[in-house]
Short mmCIF file of C-alpha atoms (C1' of nucleotides) in Angstrom, two decimals:
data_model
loop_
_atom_site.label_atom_id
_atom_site.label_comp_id
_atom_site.label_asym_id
_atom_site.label_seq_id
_atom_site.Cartn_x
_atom_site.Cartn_y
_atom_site.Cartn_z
CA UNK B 102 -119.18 32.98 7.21
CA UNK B 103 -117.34 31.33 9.71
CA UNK B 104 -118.97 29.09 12.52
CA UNK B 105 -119.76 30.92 15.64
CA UNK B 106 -118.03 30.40 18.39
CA UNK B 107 -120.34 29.61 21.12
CA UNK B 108 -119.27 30.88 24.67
CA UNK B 109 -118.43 28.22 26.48
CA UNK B 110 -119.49 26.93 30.57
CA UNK B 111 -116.93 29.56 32.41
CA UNK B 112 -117.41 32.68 29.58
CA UNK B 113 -121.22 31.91 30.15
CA UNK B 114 -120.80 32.11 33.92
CA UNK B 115 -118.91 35.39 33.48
CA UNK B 116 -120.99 37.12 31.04
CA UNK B 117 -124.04 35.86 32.76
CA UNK B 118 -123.03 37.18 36.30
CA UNK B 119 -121.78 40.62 34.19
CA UNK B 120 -125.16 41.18 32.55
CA UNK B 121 -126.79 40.03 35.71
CA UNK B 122 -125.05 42.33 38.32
CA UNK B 123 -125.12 44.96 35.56
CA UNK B 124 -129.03 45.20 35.51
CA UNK B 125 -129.22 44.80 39.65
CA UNK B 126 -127.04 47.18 40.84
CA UNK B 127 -127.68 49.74 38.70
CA UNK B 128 -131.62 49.53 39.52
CA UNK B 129 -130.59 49.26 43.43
CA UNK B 130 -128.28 52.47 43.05
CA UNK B 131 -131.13 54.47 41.79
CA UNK B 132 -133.39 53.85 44.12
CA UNK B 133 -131.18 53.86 46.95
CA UNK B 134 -130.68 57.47 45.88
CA UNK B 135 -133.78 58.41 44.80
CA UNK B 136 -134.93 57.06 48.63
CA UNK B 137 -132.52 59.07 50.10
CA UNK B 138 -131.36 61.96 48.21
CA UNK B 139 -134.08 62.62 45.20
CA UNK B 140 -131.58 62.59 43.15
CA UNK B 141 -131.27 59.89 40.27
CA UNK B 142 -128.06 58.49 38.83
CA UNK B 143 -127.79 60.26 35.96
CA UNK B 144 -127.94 63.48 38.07
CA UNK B 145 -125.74 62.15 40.76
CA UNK B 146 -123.41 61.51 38.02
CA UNK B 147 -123.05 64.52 36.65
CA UNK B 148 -122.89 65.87 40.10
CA UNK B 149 -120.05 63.92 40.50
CA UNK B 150 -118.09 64.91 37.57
CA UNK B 151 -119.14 69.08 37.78
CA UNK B 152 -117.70 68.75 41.52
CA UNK B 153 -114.49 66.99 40.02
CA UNK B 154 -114.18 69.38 37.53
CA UNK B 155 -111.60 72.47 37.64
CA UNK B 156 -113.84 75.36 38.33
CA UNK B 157 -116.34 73.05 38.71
CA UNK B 158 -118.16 73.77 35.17
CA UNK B 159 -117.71 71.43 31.83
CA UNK B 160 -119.00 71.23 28.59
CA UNK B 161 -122.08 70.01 27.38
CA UNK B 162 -120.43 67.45 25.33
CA UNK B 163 -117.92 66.71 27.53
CA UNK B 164 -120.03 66.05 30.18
CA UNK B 165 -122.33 63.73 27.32
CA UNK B 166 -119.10 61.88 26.54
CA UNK B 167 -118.34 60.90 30.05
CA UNK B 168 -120.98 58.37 29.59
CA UNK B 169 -124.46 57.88 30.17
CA UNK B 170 -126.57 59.77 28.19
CA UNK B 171 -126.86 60.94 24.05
CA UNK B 172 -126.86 64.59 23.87
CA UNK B 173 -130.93 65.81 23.94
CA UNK B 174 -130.56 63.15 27.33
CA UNK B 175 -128.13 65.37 28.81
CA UNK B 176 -129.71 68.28 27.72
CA UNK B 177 -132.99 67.12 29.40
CA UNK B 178 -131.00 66.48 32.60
CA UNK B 179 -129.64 69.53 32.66
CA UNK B 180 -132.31 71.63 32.18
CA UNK B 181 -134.17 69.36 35.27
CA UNK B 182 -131.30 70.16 37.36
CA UNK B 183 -131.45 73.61 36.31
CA UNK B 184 -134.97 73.98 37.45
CA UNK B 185 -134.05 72.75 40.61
CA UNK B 186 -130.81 75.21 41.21
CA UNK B 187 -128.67 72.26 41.13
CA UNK B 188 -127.06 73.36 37.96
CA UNK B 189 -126.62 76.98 36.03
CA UNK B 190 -125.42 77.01 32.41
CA UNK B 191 -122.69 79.81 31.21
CA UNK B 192 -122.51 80.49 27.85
CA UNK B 193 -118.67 80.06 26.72
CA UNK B 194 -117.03 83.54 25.54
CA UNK B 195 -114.74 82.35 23.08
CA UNK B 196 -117.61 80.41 21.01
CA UNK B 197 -120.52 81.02 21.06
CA UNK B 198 -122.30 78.06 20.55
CA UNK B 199 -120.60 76.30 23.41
CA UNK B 200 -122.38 75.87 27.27
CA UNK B 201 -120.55 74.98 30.31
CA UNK B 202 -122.68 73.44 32.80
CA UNK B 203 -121.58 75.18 36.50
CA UNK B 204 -122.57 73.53 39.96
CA UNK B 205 -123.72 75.75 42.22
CA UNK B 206 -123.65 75.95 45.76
CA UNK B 207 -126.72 74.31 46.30
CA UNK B 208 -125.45 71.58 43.66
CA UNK B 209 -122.61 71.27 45.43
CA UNK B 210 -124.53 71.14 48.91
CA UNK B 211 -126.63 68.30 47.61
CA UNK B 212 -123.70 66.18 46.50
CA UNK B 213 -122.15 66.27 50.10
CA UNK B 214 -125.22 64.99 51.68
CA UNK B 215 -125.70 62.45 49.17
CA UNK B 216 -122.28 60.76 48.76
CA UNK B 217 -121.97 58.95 52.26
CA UNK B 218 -124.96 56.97 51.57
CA UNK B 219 -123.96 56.23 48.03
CA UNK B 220 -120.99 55.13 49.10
CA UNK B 221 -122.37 52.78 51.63
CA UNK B 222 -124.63 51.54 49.12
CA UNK B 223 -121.54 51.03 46.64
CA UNK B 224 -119.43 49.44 49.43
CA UNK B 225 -122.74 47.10 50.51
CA UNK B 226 -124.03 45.78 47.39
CA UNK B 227 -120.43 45.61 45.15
CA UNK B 228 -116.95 46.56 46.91
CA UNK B 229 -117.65 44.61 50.22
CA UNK B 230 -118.68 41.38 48.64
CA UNK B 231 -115.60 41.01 46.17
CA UNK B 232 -112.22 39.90 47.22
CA UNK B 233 -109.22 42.16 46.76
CA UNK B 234 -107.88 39.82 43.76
CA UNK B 235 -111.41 40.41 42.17
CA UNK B 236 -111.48 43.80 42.53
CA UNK B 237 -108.32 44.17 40.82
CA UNK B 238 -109.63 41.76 38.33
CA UNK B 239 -112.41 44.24 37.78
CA UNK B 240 -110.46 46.86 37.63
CA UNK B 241 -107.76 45.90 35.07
CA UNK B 242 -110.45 43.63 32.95
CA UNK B 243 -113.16 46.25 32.74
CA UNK B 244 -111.35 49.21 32.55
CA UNK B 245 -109.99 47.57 29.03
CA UNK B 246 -113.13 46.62 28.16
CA UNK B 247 -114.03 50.66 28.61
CA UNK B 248 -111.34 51.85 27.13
CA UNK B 249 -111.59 49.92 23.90
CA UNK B 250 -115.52 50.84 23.67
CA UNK B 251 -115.17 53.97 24.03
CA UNK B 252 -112.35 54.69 21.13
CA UNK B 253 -113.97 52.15 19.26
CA UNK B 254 -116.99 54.15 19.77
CA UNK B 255 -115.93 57.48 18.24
CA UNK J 156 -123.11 58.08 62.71
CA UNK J 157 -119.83 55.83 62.03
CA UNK J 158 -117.36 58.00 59.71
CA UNK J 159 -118.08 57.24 55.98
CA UNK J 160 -115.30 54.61 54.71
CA UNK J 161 -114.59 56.24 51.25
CA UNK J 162 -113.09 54.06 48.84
CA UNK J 163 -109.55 53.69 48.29
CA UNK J 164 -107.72 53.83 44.66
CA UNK J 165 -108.06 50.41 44.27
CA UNK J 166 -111.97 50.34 45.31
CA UNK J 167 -112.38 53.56 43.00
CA UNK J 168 -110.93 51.90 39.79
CA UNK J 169 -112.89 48.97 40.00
CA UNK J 170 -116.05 50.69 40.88
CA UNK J 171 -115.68 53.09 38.03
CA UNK J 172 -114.37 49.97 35.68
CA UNK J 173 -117.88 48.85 36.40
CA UNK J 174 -119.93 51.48 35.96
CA UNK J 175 -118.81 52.61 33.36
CA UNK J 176 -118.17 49.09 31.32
CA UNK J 177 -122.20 48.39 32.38
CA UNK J 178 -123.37 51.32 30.25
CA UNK J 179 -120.90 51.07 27.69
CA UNK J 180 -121.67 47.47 27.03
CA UNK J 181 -125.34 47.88 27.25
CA UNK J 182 -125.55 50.61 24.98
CA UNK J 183 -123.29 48.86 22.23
CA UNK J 184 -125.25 45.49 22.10
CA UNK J 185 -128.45 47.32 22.76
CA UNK J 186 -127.49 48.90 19.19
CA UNK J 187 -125.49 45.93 17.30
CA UNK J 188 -129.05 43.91 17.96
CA UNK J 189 -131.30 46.48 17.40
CA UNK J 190 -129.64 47.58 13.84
CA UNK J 191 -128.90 43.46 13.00
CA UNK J 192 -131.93 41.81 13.83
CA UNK J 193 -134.52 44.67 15.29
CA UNK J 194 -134.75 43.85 18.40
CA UNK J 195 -134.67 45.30 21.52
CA UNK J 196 -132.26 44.24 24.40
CA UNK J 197 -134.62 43.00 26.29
CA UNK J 198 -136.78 41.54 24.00
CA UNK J 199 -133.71 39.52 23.36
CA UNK J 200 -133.42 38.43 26.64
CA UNK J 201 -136.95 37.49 27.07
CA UNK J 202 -136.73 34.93 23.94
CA UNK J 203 -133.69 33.70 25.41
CA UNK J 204 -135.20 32.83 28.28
CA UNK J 205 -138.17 31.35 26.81
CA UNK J 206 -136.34 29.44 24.29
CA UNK J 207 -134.75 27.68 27.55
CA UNK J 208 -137.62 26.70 29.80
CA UNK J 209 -139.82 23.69 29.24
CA UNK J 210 -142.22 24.06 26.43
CA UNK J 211 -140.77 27.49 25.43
CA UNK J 212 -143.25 28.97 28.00
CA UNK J 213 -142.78 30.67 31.45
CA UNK J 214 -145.22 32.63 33.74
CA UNK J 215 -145.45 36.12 33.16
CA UNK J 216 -143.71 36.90 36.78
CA UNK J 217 -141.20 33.90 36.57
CA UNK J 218 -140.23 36.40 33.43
CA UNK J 219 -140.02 39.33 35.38
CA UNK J 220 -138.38 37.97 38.11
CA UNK J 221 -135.41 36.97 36.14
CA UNK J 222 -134.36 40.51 36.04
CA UNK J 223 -134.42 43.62 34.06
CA UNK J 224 -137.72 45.39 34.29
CA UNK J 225 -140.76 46.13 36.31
CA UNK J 226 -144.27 43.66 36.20
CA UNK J 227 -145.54 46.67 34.06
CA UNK J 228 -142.64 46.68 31.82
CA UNK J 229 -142.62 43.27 31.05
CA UNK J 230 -145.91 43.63 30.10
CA UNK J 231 -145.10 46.21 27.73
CA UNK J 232 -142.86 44.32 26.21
CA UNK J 233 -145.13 40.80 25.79
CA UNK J 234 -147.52 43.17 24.21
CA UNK J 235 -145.24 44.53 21.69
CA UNK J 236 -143.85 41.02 20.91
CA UNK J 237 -147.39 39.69 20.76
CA UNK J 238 -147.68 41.95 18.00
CA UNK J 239 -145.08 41.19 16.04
CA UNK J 240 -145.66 37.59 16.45
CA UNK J 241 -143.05 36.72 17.99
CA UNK J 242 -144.59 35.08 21.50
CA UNK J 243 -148.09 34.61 22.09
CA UNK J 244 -150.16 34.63 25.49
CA UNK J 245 -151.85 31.32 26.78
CA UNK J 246 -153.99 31.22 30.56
CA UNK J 247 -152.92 29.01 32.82
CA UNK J 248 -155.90 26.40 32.79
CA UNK J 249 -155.02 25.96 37.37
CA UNK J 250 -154.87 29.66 37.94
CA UNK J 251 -157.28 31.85 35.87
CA UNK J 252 -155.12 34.90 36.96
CA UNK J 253 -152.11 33.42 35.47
CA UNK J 254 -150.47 34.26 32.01
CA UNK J 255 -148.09 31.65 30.07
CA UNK J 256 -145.99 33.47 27.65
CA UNK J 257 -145.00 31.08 25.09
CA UNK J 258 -142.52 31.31 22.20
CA UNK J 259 -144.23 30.93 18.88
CA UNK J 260 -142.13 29.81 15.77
CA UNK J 261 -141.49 33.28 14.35
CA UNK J 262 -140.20 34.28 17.76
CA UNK J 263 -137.43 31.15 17.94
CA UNK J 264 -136.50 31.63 14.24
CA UNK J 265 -136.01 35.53 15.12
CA UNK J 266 -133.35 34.14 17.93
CA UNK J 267 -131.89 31.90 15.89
CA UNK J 268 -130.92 34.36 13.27
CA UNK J 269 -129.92 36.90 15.68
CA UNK J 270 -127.63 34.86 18.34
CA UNK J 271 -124.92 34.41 15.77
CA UNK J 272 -124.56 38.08 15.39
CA UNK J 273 -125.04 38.72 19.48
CA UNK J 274 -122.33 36.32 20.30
CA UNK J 275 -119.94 37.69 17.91
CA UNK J 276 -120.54 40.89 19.71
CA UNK J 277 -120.36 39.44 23.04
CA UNK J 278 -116.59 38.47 22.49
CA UNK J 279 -115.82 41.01 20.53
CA UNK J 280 -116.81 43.75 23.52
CA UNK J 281 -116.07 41.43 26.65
CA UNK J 282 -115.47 38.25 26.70
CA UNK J 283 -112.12 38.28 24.27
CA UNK J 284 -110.58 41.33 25.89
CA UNK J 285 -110.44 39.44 29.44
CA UNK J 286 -107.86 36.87 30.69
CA UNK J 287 -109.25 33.35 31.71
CA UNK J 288 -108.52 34.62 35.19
CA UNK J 289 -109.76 37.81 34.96
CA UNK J 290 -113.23 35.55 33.62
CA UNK J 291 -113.27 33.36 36.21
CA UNK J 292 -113.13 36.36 38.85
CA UNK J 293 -115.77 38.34 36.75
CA UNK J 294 -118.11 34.88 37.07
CA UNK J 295 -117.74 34.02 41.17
CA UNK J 296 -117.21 37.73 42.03
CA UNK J 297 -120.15 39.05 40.19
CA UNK J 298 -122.42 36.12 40.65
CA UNK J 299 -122.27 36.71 43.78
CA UNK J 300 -123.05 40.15 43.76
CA UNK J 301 -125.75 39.41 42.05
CA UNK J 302 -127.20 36.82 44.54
CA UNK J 303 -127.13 38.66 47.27
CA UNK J 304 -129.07 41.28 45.50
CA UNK J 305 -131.31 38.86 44.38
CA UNK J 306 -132.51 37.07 47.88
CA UNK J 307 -131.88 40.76 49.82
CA UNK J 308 -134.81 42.28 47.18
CA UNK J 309 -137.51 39.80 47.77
"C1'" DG D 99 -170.55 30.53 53.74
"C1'" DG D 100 -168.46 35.26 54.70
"C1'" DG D 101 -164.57 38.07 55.71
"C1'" DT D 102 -159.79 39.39 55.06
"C1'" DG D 103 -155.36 39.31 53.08
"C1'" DT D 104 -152.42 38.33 49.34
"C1'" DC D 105 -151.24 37.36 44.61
"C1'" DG D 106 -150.87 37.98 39.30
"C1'" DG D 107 -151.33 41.04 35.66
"C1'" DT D 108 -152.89 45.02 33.61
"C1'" DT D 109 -153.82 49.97 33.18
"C1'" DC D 110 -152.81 54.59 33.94
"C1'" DG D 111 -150.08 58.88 34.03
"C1'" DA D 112 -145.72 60.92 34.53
"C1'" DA D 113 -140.86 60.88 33.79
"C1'" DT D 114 -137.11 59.75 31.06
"C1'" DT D 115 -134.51 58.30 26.90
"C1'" DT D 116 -133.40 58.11 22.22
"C1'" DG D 117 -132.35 59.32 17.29
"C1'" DA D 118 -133.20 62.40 13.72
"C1'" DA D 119 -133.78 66.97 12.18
"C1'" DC D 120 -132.45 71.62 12.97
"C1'" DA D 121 -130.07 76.25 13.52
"C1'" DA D 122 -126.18 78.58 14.52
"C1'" DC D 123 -121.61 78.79 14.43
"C1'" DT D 124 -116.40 77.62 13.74
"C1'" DC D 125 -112.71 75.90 10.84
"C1'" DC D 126 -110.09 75.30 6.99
"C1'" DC D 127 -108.53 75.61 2.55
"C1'" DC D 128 -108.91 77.76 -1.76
"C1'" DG A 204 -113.73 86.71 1.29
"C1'" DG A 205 -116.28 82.51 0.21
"C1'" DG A 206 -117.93 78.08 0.27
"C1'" DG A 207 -118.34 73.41 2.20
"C1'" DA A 208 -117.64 70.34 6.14
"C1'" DG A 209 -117.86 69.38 10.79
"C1'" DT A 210 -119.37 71.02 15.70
"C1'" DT A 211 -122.50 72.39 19.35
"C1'" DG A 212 -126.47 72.29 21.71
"C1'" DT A 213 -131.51 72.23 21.36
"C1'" DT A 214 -136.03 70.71 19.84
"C1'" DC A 215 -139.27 67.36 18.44
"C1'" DA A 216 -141.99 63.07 18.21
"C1'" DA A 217 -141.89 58.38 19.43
"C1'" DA A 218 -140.63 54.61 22.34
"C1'" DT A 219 -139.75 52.90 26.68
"C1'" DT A 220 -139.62 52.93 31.62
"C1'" DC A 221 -141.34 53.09 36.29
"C1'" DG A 222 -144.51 53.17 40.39
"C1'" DA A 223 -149.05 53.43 42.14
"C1'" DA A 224 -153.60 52.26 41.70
"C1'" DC A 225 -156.55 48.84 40.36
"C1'" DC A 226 -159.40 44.40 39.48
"C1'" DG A 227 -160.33 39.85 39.60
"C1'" DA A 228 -159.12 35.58 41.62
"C1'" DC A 229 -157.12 32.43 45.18
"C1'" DA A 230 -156.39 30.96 50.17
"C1'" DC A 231 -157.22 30.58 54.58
"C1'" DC A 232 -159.50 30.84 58.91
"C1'" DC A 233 -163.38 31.29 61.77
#
DNA sequence: GGGTGTCGGTTCGAATTTGAACAACTCCCC
DNA sequence: GGGGAGTTGTTCAAATTCGAACCGACACCC
């Protein structure tokens, strides 16, 4: 096949610092919540997404395709967060084999106290320390790179 | 306390660019290498590391320290390599509580087939889709993200 | 020398994650 | 109606992860 094309000093530098940052603030999130909310980031996640949700219920899957997890993983959250009234499931009427997922009050309750210090946490380790042009970097560069994985990926 | 400072549109799409690119990306490679060349992402990164130090051998927390997992977990791993031959474990003669991992042949001709295939994917995912700008923002923005975590966690 | 504290790695158990196999169901086209 | 074919969510075993406890050395200080 063809040569490989090496990465050269600045693509190193970037995918480097990617990988790196990657790794680091994902293991500081979760124990920043953990610490402080006994929640973990999976779970905070789909806390996030139930409460953003009309009616605040979703899909199994379409909770699973948000991200994250396989299926059995989300189905092992769930069923956590279930245990711990976080979470209820609600058969769907018009097929049977479908499951919404629906926050509950206490769900709900848990999010609120948990999001300030998230957000601090966010703003600390990640939004704080970037300039405006990088964040918009981020923002338009990564969301591509997102977008394309996750077609690509169906 | 101070009022929360929630993030702005701007702050929002590059945090979610993020997290979301971060386990997008580390669930595709962790696949392309694991179905290419049967390896695990981080046993990747652990013979890329090794192949770079001085006599293909580091100390077992020098390893760990470089990121991704836990003491135990890097242990773990070593073991699991050990078996398949593809690093091997040496005392350090100064220190009898030290442990050298060191790269044995198998394990460098294991990287050496699989790089091709891991770069390829590394463009292909990331490093292609981004403008040289939006690289060079990536590198200084997220390097230093990941310094600060770096010095703030010791 | 005899504490006392810290370090380097491993071991342990518990929690989580994954992919593959499965069962039940819907869809679609004949 | 009657098959496939594709979906949906769960279950299962296996692999991986983490943190806490642990053990054997080092280091230092008196």
């Amino acid at each position: 096949m063809a040569e490989t094309r090496w990465l050269d000093d600045r693509e190193m530098r970037a995918w480097n610092g990617f990988l790196a940052a990657s790794a680091l603030v994902n293991r500081r999130l979760d124990q920043q919540l953990k610490d402080d909310s006994g929640l973990s980031h999976p779970q905070y996640e789909i806390l996030v997404r139930l409460a953003a949700a009309p009616d605040h219920e979703l899909r199994m899957t379409e909770l699973a395709n948000g991200l994250i997890n396989s299926k059995s993983g989300l189905t092992y959250q769930v069923t956590q967060m279930e245990k711990a009234g976080l979470v209820r499931r609600r058969s769907c009427p018009s097929d049977v084999r479908g499951v919404f997922a629906v926050l509950t009050e206490a769900g709900l309750a848990r999010l609120e106290a948990a999001a300030p210090g998230h957000v601090t946490t966010v703003r600390e380790i990640l939004v704080d320390v970037l300039t405006p042009e990088q964040l918009d970097a981020l923002a338009a560069g990564l969301g591509e790179v997102s977008r394309r994985l996750r077609e690509q990926g169906a």
